[in-house]
């Protein structure tokens, strides 16, 4: 193959258009360079004879499953929110699963770009998207959020492993409703207790994010950046984290419902509240927000509610001891919906303009091979979200449980 058709020292012109578009939307100067690694992490050489589609695959994490998806789709670029390379590499081998994905993508001519904390910090970026969710307006009247409480009966019908209904045996540590003291011993599992049925792991639905009935805020509130990022031209108001202050206190139950609707209706997520308080009685005036892992960004921030992807055990205990509440969603569930509902449209619009400009610029070069000319005639642009990207954690639900729902707010939604 001659050098006129296979250029080992250049990425595809479409890759260049994607990188330019991402840098215009979310400049790398916005990122937290104290730990982050944003930008073009893998620049694959361009082979115009077996070129990829003019398409971009959006994902939070570049897993093996997502790499397989990109290869099957023949995408040109994977925009992975989380950097697959965080620290310097001393080698690239197939023994490491992440390095294996990078090598396979490079072989296929697929490049990888990561914007990460630049998206978090940008005005109108991920931080503001999460703030839009907690300040959003649900259908009127806002629905009651339900909690679970034990049913009045001690037994409940369940389905056994062979599909036959059985009767659940009551608590083995109780005798006629009285504690027997046998809780100090390890009970032998009963046959029935081994037949309880659990769901498969469930994950937020991306279609739920795209079709949510959560509307822009109609409630008065102020919004501020927790850690400002200054000096990036055209991006005033940038920074890490958001602090929302409501003009009137909001029921915690309503915020829980807004969060659920906004991120794809997960089957459940952790909520921490101070002891001796009830969820239905708590009113929220301030919310501190950080996508992903919020420990460092939210540290030393005082708010009624901390809303983030994950917070450590001790950080959560510290917050509740100070009277604060915490809502976490598992790390990437605070990030994934942004790709579907915001970035996909943003990048498509920007990329159409940038690809047109790059094509016109490249066509002026002399000595282009027919394959290069053919590649530059292709004006198609496609941006899609990964169908295989998901948080490592799903929610497993006990299908046959002696729990029934009741309104957290007494039904006064």
Short mmCIF file of C-alpha atoms in Angstrom, two decimals:
data_model
loop_
_atom_site.label_atom_id
_atom_site.label_comp_id
_atom_site.label_asym_id
_atom_site.label_seq_id
_atom_site.Cartn_x
_atom_site.Cartn_y
_atom_site.Cartn_z
CA UNK A 1 0.00 0.00 0.00
CA UNK A 2 1.49 3.32 -1.03
CA UNK A 3 1.90 6.24 1.31
CA UNK A 4 -0.48 8.23 -0.90
CA UNK A 5 -3.40 6.09 0.27
CA UNK A 6 -2.33 5.04 3.77
CA UNK A 7 -1.08 7.84 6.00
CA UNK A 8 0.37 6.55 9.25
CA UNK A 9 1.12 9.98 10.71
CA UNK A 10 -2.38 11.48 10.42
CA UNK A 11 -5.74 10.81 11.97
CA UNK A 12 -8.84 10.94 9.82
CA UNK A 13 -10.13 14.42 8.94
CA UNK A 14 -13.43 13.50 10.58
CA UNK A 15 -11.58 12.76 13.84
CA UNK A 16 -10.09 16.24 13.66
CA UNK A 17 -13.57 17.71 13.23
CA UNK A 18 -14.83 15.81 16.29
CA UNK A 19 -11.92 16.93 18.46
CA UNK A 20 -12.32 20.55 17.33
CA UNK A 21 -16.05 20.44 18.11
CA UNK A 22 -15.54 18.98 21.59
CA UNK A 23 -12.88 21.57 22.41
CA UNK A 24 -15.21 24.38 21.34
CA UNK A 25 -18.07 23.01 23.45
CA UNK A 26 -15.95 22.04 26.46
CA UNK A 27 -12.42 23.52 26.40
CA UNK A 28 -9.82 21.36 28.10
CA UNK A 29 -8.76 24.45 30.08
CA UNK A 30 -11.94 24.00 32.16
CA UNK A 31 -10.84 20.58 33.39
CA UNK A 32 -9.27 19.92 36.79
CA UNK A 33 -5.73 19.12 35.68
CA UNK A 34 -4.65 18.35 39.26
CA UNK A 35 -5.83 14.80 38.64
CA UNK A 36 -7.77 14.63 35.38
CA UNK A 37 -6.58 13.52 31.93
CA UNK A 38 -8.78 15.08 29.27
CA UNK A 39 -8.39 15.46 25.53
CA UNK A 40 -7.47 13.17 22.65
CA UNK A 41 -6.25 10.02 24.41
CA UNK A 42 -5.99 7.73 21.38
CA UNK A 43 -5.30 9.07 17.89
CA UNK A 44 -5.77 6.25 15.43
CA UNK A 45 -4.07 6.47 12.00
CA UNK A 46 -6.35 6.97 9.01
CA UNK A 47 -6.67 4.43 6.23
CA UNK A 48 -8.98 5.95 3.59
CA UNK A 49 -9.37 2.60 1.80
CA UNK A 50 -11.03 0.95 4.82
CA UNK A 51 -12.20 4.09 6.55
CA UNK A 52 -14.71 4.17 9.37
CA UNK A 53 -18.18 5.72 9.25
CA UNK A 54 -18.50 9.44 9.97
CA UNK A 55 -19.98 8.58 13.35
CA UNK A 56 -19.31 9.19 17.04
CA UNK A 57 -20.22 6.89 19.92
CA UNK A 58 -20.86 8.57 23.28
CA UNK A 59 -20.20 6.62 26.46
CA UNK A 60 -19.41 7.28 30.12
CA UNK A 61 -17.00 4.36 30.42
CA UNK A 62 -14.97 2.76 27.65
CA UNK A 63 -15.44 -0.88 28.62
CA UNK A 64 -14.75 -3.95 26.51
CA UNK A 65 -18.46 -4.13 25.70
CA UNK A 66 -18.46 -0.53 24.44
CA UNK A 67 -15.26 -1.11 22.43
CA UNK A 68 -16.96 -4.11 20.81
CA UNK A 69 -19.96 -1.91 20.03
CA UNK A 70 -17.82 0.80 18.41
CA UNK A 71 -15.97 -1.76 16.30
CA UNK A 72 -19.22 -3.41 15.18
CA UNK A 73 -20.71 -0.03 14.27
CA UNK A 74 -17.49 1.08 12.53
CA UNK A 75 -17.49 4.37 14.42
CA UNK A 76 -14.68 6.83 13.79
CA UNK A 77 -14.43 8.27 17.32
CA UNK A 78 -15.48 7.19 20.80
CA UNK A 79 -16.14 10.14 23.10
CA UNK A 80 -15.70 8.55 26.53
CA UNK A 81 -16.62 10.89 29.38
CA UNK A 82 -14.27 9.08 31.79
CA UNK A 83 -10.63 8.93 30.65
CA UNK A 84 -9.56 5.35 29.96
CA UNK A 85 -5.98 6.56 30.56
CA UNK A 86 -5.54 8.36 33.88
CA UNK A 87 -1.86 7.85 34.60
CA UNK A 88 1.25 7.44 32.48
CA UNK A 89 1.65 4.07 30.81
CA UNK A 90 4.98 2.20 30.75
CA UNK A 91 3.68 -0.40 28.32
CA UNK A 92 0.68 -1.31 26.17
CA UNK A 93 -0.14 -5.01 26.29
CA UNK A 94 -3.07 -7.30 25.69
CA UNK A 95 -2.84 -8.60 29.27
CA UNK A 96 -4.53 -5.45 30.59
CA UNK A 97 -8.22 -5.31 29.60
CA UNK A 98 -8.31 -1.53 29.19
CA UNK A 99 -5.10 -1.48 27.16
CA UNK A 100 -6.52 -4.35 25.12
CA UNK A 101 -9.53 -2.19 24.23
CA UNK A 102 -7.26 0.70 23.20
CA UNK A 103 -5.11 -1.54 21.00
CA UNK A 104 -8.14 -3.08 19.33
CA UNK A 105 -9.66 0.35 18.65
CA UNK A 106 -6.39 1.66 17.21
CA UNK A 107 -6.19 -1.36 14.94
CA UNK A 108 -9.66 -0.56 13.62
CA UNK A 109 -8.83 3.13 13.10
CA UNK A 110 -11.06 4.37 15.96
CA UNK A 111 -9.84 7.31 18.08
CA UNK A 112 -10.81 8.13 21.68
CA UNK A 113 -11.51 11.55 23.19
CA UNK A 114 -12.31 12.28 26.85
CA UNK A 115 -13.81 15.58 28.11
CA UNK A 116 -14.52 14.56 31.76
CA UNK A 117 -14.31 17.47 34.23
CA UNK A 118 -14.41 20.06 31.44
CA UNK A 119 -18.06 18.97 31.00
CA UNK A 120 -18.61 19.15 34.76
CA UNK A 121 -17.36 22.73 34.99
CA UNK A 122 -18.83 24.31 31.86
CA UNK A 123 -21.86 26.62 32.14
CA UNK A 124 -24.80 24.62 30.85
CA UNK A 125 -22.78 21.42 31.31
CA UNK A 126 -23.23 18.44 33.57
CA UNK A 127 -23.39 20.41 36.83
CA UNK A 128 -26.16 22.64 35.55
CA UNK A 129 -28.02 19.64 34.08
CA UNK A 130 -28.17 18.06 37.54
CA UNK A 131 -29.25 21.41 39.00
CA UNK A 132 -32.01 21.56 36.37
CA UNK A 133 -33.23 18.18 37.62
CA UNK A 134 -33.48 19.08 41.31
CA UNK A 135 -35.19 22.38 40.46
CA UNK A 136 -37.42 20.88 37.77
CA UNK A 137 -41.19 20.90 37.76
CA UNK A 138 -43.16 17.65 37.87
CA UNK A 139 -46.72 17.32 36.55
CA UNK A 140 -49.19 19.26 38.70
CA UNK A 141 -49.87 18.25 41.38
CA UNK A 142 -46.50 16.76 42.17
CA UNK A 143 -47.08 13.05 42.89
CA UNK A 144 -46.61 11.56 46.33
CA UNK A 145 -43.43 9.57 46.80
CA UNK A 146 -44.01 6.23 48.49
CA UNK A 147 -42.01 4.50 51.20
CA UNK A 148 -42.18 0.84 52.17
CA UNK A 149 -43.43 -0.41 55.48
CA UNK A 150 -43.90 -3.91 56.84
CA UNK A 151 -47.29 -5.44 56.20
CA UNK A 152 -49.49 -6.28 59.15
CA UNK A 153 -49.37 -10.00 58.41
CA UNK A 154 -46.29 -12.04 59.27
CA UNK A 155 -46.48 -14.22 56.19
CA UNK A 156 -46.50 -13.39 52.50
CA UNK A 157 -47.00 -15.40 49.34
CA UNK A 158 -43.82 -15.94 47.35
CA UNK A 159 -42.82 -17.88 44.27
CA UNK A 160 -40.48 -20.81 44.77
CA UNK A 161 -37.67 -21.69 42.40
CA UNK A 162 -39.98 -24.14 40.60
CA UNK A 163 -42.62 -21.46 40.09
CA UNK A 164 -45.04 -22.77 42.74
CA UNK A 165 -46.50 -20.35 45.32
CA UNK A 166 -45.25 -20.88 48.85
CA UNK A 167 -45.84 -19.21 52.20
CA UNK A 168 -42.94 -17.24 53.64
CA UNK A 169 -42.04 -18.25 57.18
CA UNK A 170 -41.84 -15.39 59.69
CA UNK A 171 -38.74 -14.03 61.39
CA UNK A 172 -36.77 -17.01 62.81
CA UNK A 173 -35.56 -14.80 65.68
CA UNK A 174 -39.10 -14.15 66.97
CA UNK A 175 -41.41 -16.47 68.88
CA UNK A 176 -45.01 -15.30 69.08
CA UNK A 177 -43.76 -11.85 68.28
CA UNK A 178 -41.26 -11.90 71.16
CA UNK A 179 -37.48 -11.90 70.81
CA UNK A 180 -36.06 -15.28 71.88
CA UNK A 181 -32.43 -14.32 72.27
CA UNK A 182 -31.45 -16.79 69.56
CA UNK A 183 -30.29 -13.86 67.46
CA UNK A 184 -26.89 -14.47 68.98
CA UNK A 185 -26.72 -17.74 67.07
CA UNK A 186 -26.54 -18.32 63.33
CA UNK A 187 -29.88 -19.85 62.31
CA UNK A 188 -30.07 -22.68 59.83
CA UNK A 189 -31.74 -21.34 56.65
CA UNK A 190 -35.19 -22.78 56.11
CA UNK A 191 -36.20 -24.31 52.79
CA UNK A 192 -38.51 -21.38 52.18
CA UNK A 193 -35.84 -18.76 52.88
CA UNK A 194 -33.67 -20.31 50.19
CA UNK A 195 -36.44 -19.99 47.61
CA UNK A 196 -36.94 -16.24 47.73
CA UNK A 197 -36.99 -14.68 44.28
CA UNK A 198 -34.89 -11.70 43.26
CA UNK A 199 -35.01 -9.65 40.11
CA UNK A 200 -32.19 -9.40 37.66
CA UNK A 201 -30.05 -6.27 38.18
CA UNK A 202 -31.93 -3.20 36.98
CA UNK A 203 -30.44 0.03 35.61
CA UNK A 204 -31.79 3.49 34.75
CA UNK A 205 -33.41 3.55 31.31
CA UNK A 206 -31.98 5.99 28.80
CA UNK A 207 -35.36 6.21 27.04
CA UNK A 208 -36.82 7.42 30.34
CA UNK A 209 -34.28 10.27 30.39
CA UNK A 210 -35.15 11.29 26.85
CA UNK A 211 -38.93 11.22 27.43
CA UNK A 212 -39.08 12.51 30.99
CA UNK A 213 -42.05 14.66 31.96
CA UNK A 214 -39.78 16.77 34.18
CA UNK A 215 -40.07 20.35 32.95
CA UNK A 216 -37.87 23.44 33.49
CA UNK A 217 -38.11 24.99 36.90
CA UNK A 218 -41.06 27.16 37.82
CA UNK A 219 -39.94 27.42 41.45
CA UNK A 220 -37.76 30.37 42.37
CA UNK A 221 -34.16 29.53 43.12
CA UNK A 222 -30.63 30.87 42.90
CA UNK A 223 -27.69 28.93 41.54
CA UNK A 224 -23.99 29.36 42.33
CA UNK A 225 -20.71 27.62 41.50
CA UNK A 226 -18.97 25.94 44.44
CA UNK A 227 -15.40 26.06 43.06
CA UNK A 228 -15.11 28.67 40.27
CA UNK A 229 -12.85 28.18 37.25
CA UNK A 230 -11.68 31.51 35.88
CA UNK A 231 -9.66 32.72 32.95
CA UNK A 232 -11.28 30.69 30.16
CA UNK A 233 -12.53 33.17 27.56
CA UNK A 234 -16.21 32.87 26.75
CA UNK A 235 -16.94 30.63 29.75
CA UNK A 236 -17.73 32.97 32.62
CA UNK A 237 -19.60 31.26 35.43
CA UNK A 238 -17.68 27.99 35.00
CA UNK A 239 -16.63 25.86 37.91
CA UNK A 240 -16.95 22.57 39.78
CA UNK A 241 -20.15 21.81 41.68
CA UNK A 242 -23.38 23.75 41.97
CA UNK A 243 -25.20 25.16 45.00
CA UNK A 244 -28.94 25.63 44.57
CA UNK A 245 -30.84 27.84 47.01
CA UNK A 246 -34.64 27.68 46.82
CA UNK A 247 -36.71 30.77 47.55
CA UNK A 248 -39.12 28.46 49.41
CA UNK A 249 -38.21 25.16 51.12
CA UNK A 250 -38.97 22.05 49.07
CA UNK A 251 -40.09 18.67 50.48
CA UNK A 252 -37.28 16.13 50.28
CA UNK A 253 -39.84 13.68 48.89
CA UNK A 254 -40.39 15.96 45.87
CA UNK A 255 -36.65 16.26 45.24
CA UNK A 256 -36.31 12.47 45.38
CA UNK A 257 -39.07 12.16 42.79
CA UNK A 258 -37.51 14.80 40.53
CA UNK A 259 -34.13 13.08 40.70
CA UNK A 260 -35.67 9.71 39.86
CA UNK A 261 -37.55 11.11 36.86
CA UNK A 262 -34.55 13.09 35.64
CA UNK A 263 -31.98 10.27 35.58
CA UNK A 264 -34.08 7.46 34.09
CA UNK A 265 -36.31 6.15 36.89
CA UNK A 266 -33.91 3.78 38.68
CA UNK A 267 -35.65 1.15 40.82
CA UNK A 268 -33.95 2.56 43.88
CA UNK A 269 -31.01 4.60 45.15
CA UNK A 270 -29.38 5.37 48.51
CA UNK A 271 -30.73 8.20 50.67
CA UNK A 272 -29.11 9.11 53.99
CA UNK A 273 -30.89 11.27 56.58
CA UNK A 274 -30.05 12.24 60.15
CA UNK A 275 -31.23 9.78 62.76
CA UNK A 276 -34.51 10.58 64.55
CA UNK A 277 -35.79 12.39 61.46
CA UNK A 278 -38.33 11.12 58.93
CA UNK A 279 -37.96 11.56 55.18
CA UNK A 280 -41.52 12.86 54.82
CA UNK A 281 -40.92 15.63 57.38
CA UNK A 282 -37.72 17.05 55.89
CA UNK A 283 -37.74 20.36 54.02
CA UNK A 284 -34.81 21.33 51.79
CA UNK A 285 -33.70 24.93 51.17
CA UNK A 286 -30.20 24.31 49.75
CA UNK A 287 -28.75 21.55 47.59
CA UNK A 288 -25.03 21.05 46.89
CA UNK A 289 -24.47 19.11 43.66
CA UNK A 290 -21.54 17.24 42.13
CA UNK A 291 -21.59 14.61 39.39
CA UNK A 292 -19.68 11.38 39.95
CA UNK A 293 -17.64 11.21 43.14
CA UNK A 294 -18.50 14.31 45.17
CA UNK A 295 -16.25 13.92 48.20
CA UNK A 296 -13.58 16.48 47.30
CA UNK A 297 -15.88 19.01 45.60
CA UNK A 298 -18.53 18.99 48.35
CA UNK A 299 -16.09 18.88 51.26
CA UNK A 300 -16.61 21.86 53.59
CA UNK A 301 -19.84 22.76 51.77
CA UNK A 302 -22.87 23.32 53.96
CA UNK A 303 -26.27 22.49 52.49
CA UNK A 304 -29.47 20.74 53.52
CA UNK A 305 -28.93 18.10 50.84
CA UNK A 306 -25.81 16.73 49.16
CA UNK A 307 -26.66 15.27 45.74
CA UNK A 308 -23.88 13.30 44.03
CA UNK A 309 -23.00 10.02 42.37
CA UNK A 310 -21.15 8.54 45.32
CA UNK A 311 -19.90 9.54 48.75
CA UNK A 312 -17.80 7.43 51.08
CA UNK A 313 -19.19 5.83 54.22
CA UNK A 314 -17.40 8.24 56.55
CA UNK A 315 -18.14 11.30 54.43
CA UNK A 316 -21.83 10.39 54.54
CA UNK A 317 -21.77 9.83 58.30
CA UNK A 318 -20.10 13.19 58.78
CA UNK A 319 -22.79 14.90 56.70
CA UNK A 320 -25.75 13.31 58.50
CA UNK A 321 -24.19 14.02 61.90
CA UNK A 322 -24.20 17.68 60.89
CA UNK A 323 -27.90 17.47 60.05
CA UNK A 324 -27.52 17.17 56.27
CA UNK A 325 -29.18 14.66 53.96
CA UNK A 326 -27.42 12.77 51.16
CA UNK A 327 -28.72 11.33 47.88
CA UNK A 328 -26.37 9.21 45.76
CA UNK A 329 -27.12 7.37 42.52
CA UNK A 330 -24.05 5.17 41.99
CA UNK A 331 -21.23 7.07 40.35
CA UNK A 332 -22.03 7.17 36.65
CA UNK A 333 -25.82 7.37 36.93
CA UNK A 334 -25.39 11.09 37.63
CA UNK A 335 -23.53 11.44 34.31
CA UNK A 336 -24.98 9.08 31.71
CA UNK A 337 -28.28 10.88 31.14
CA UNK A 338 -26.43 14.06 30.16
CA UNK A 339 -24.88 12.27 27.20
CA UNK A 340 -28.28 11.11 25.94
CA UNK A 341 -30.29 14.24 26.56
CA UNK A 342 -27.77 17.08 26.07
CA UNK A 343 -24.36 16.22 24.60
CA UNK A 344 -25.70 14.14 21.71
CA UNK A 345 -27.65 17.10 20.31
CA UNK A 346 -24.93 19.64 21.14
CA UNK A 347 -22.19 17.66 19.40
CA UNK A 348 -24.33 16.84 16.37
CA UNK A 349 -25.08 20.51 15.75
CA UNK A 350 -21.48 21.65 16.27
CA UNK A 351 -19.99 18.77 14.31
CA UNK A 352 -22.06 19.40 11.19
CA UNK A 353 -20.58 22.89 10.93
CA UNK A 354 -17.05 21.81 11.81
CA UNK A 355 -17.02 18.84 9.42
CA UNK A 356 -18.09 21.12 6.57
CA UNK A 357 -15.24 23.51 7.41
CA UNK A 358 -12.63 20.72 7.68
CA UNK A 359 -13.74 19.14 4.40
CA UNK A 360 -13.43 22.44 2.55
CA UNK A 361 -9.97 22.98 4.06
CA UNK A 362 -8.74 19.47 3.21
CA UNK A 363 -9.97 19.66 -0.39
CA UNK A 364 -7.50 22.49 -1.03
CA UNK A 365 -4.54 20.16 -0.48
CA UNK A 366 -2.73 18.98 -3.60
CA UNK A 367 -2.11 15.39 -4.57
CA UNK A 368 -5.09 13.84 -2.83
CA UNK A 369 -5.69 10.22 -3.73
CA UNK A 370 -9.13 9.15 -5.03
CA UNK A 371 -9.76 7.48 -1.65
CA UNK A 372 -9.08 10.76 0.20
CA UNK A 373 -11.32 12.64 -2.20
CA UNK A 374 -14.09 10.11 -1.65
CA UNK A 375 -13.76 10.44 2.12
CA UNK A 376 -14.04 14.22 1.88
CA UNK A 377 -17.17 14.01 -0.27
CA UNK A 378 -19.02 12.19 2.51
CA UNK A 379 -20.98 14.88 4.36
CA UNK A 380 -22.78 12.47 6.72
CA UNK A 381 -22.56 13.12 10.47
CA UNK A 382 -23.96 10.75 13.11
CA UNK A 383 -23.69 10.96 16.91
CA UNK A 384 -25.17 8.14 19.00
CA UNK A 385 -25.15 7.10 22.66
CA UNK A 386 -23.86 3.66 23.56
CA UNK A 387 -26.49 1.01 24.19
CA UNK A 388 -24.06 -1.10 26.24
CA UNK A 389 -22.66 1.55 28.58
CA UNK A 390 -23.96 1.24 32.13
CA UNK A 391 -22.87 1.66 35.73
CA UNK A 392 -21.21 -1.47 37.16
CA UNK A 393 -23.87 -1.54 39.89
CA UNK A 394 -27.48 -2.46 39.27
CA UNK A 395 -30.34 -2.77 41.75
CA UNK A 396 -31.48 -6.31 42.62
CA UNK A 397 -35.01 -6.31 44.01
CA UNK A 398 -36.59 -8.95 46.26
CA UNK A 399 -39.68 -9.83 44.24
CA UNK A 400 -41.60 -11.42 47.11
CA UNK A 401 -41.23 -9.13 50.09
CA UNK A 402 -43.49 -8.35 53.02
CA UNK A 403 -43.33 -4.66 52.20
CA UNK A 404 -46.19 -2.42 51.13
CA UNK A 405 -46.13 1.18 49.99
CA UNK A 406 -47.44 4.21 51.79
CA UNK A 407 -47.16 7.91 50.87
CA UNK A 408 -44.12 9.54 52.47
CA UNK A 409 -45.98 12.82 52.73
CA UNK A 410 -49.28 11.41 53.87
CA UNK A 411 -50.66 11.63 50.36
CA UNK A 412 -50.64 15.44 50.31
CA UNK A 413 -48.60 15.64 47.10
#
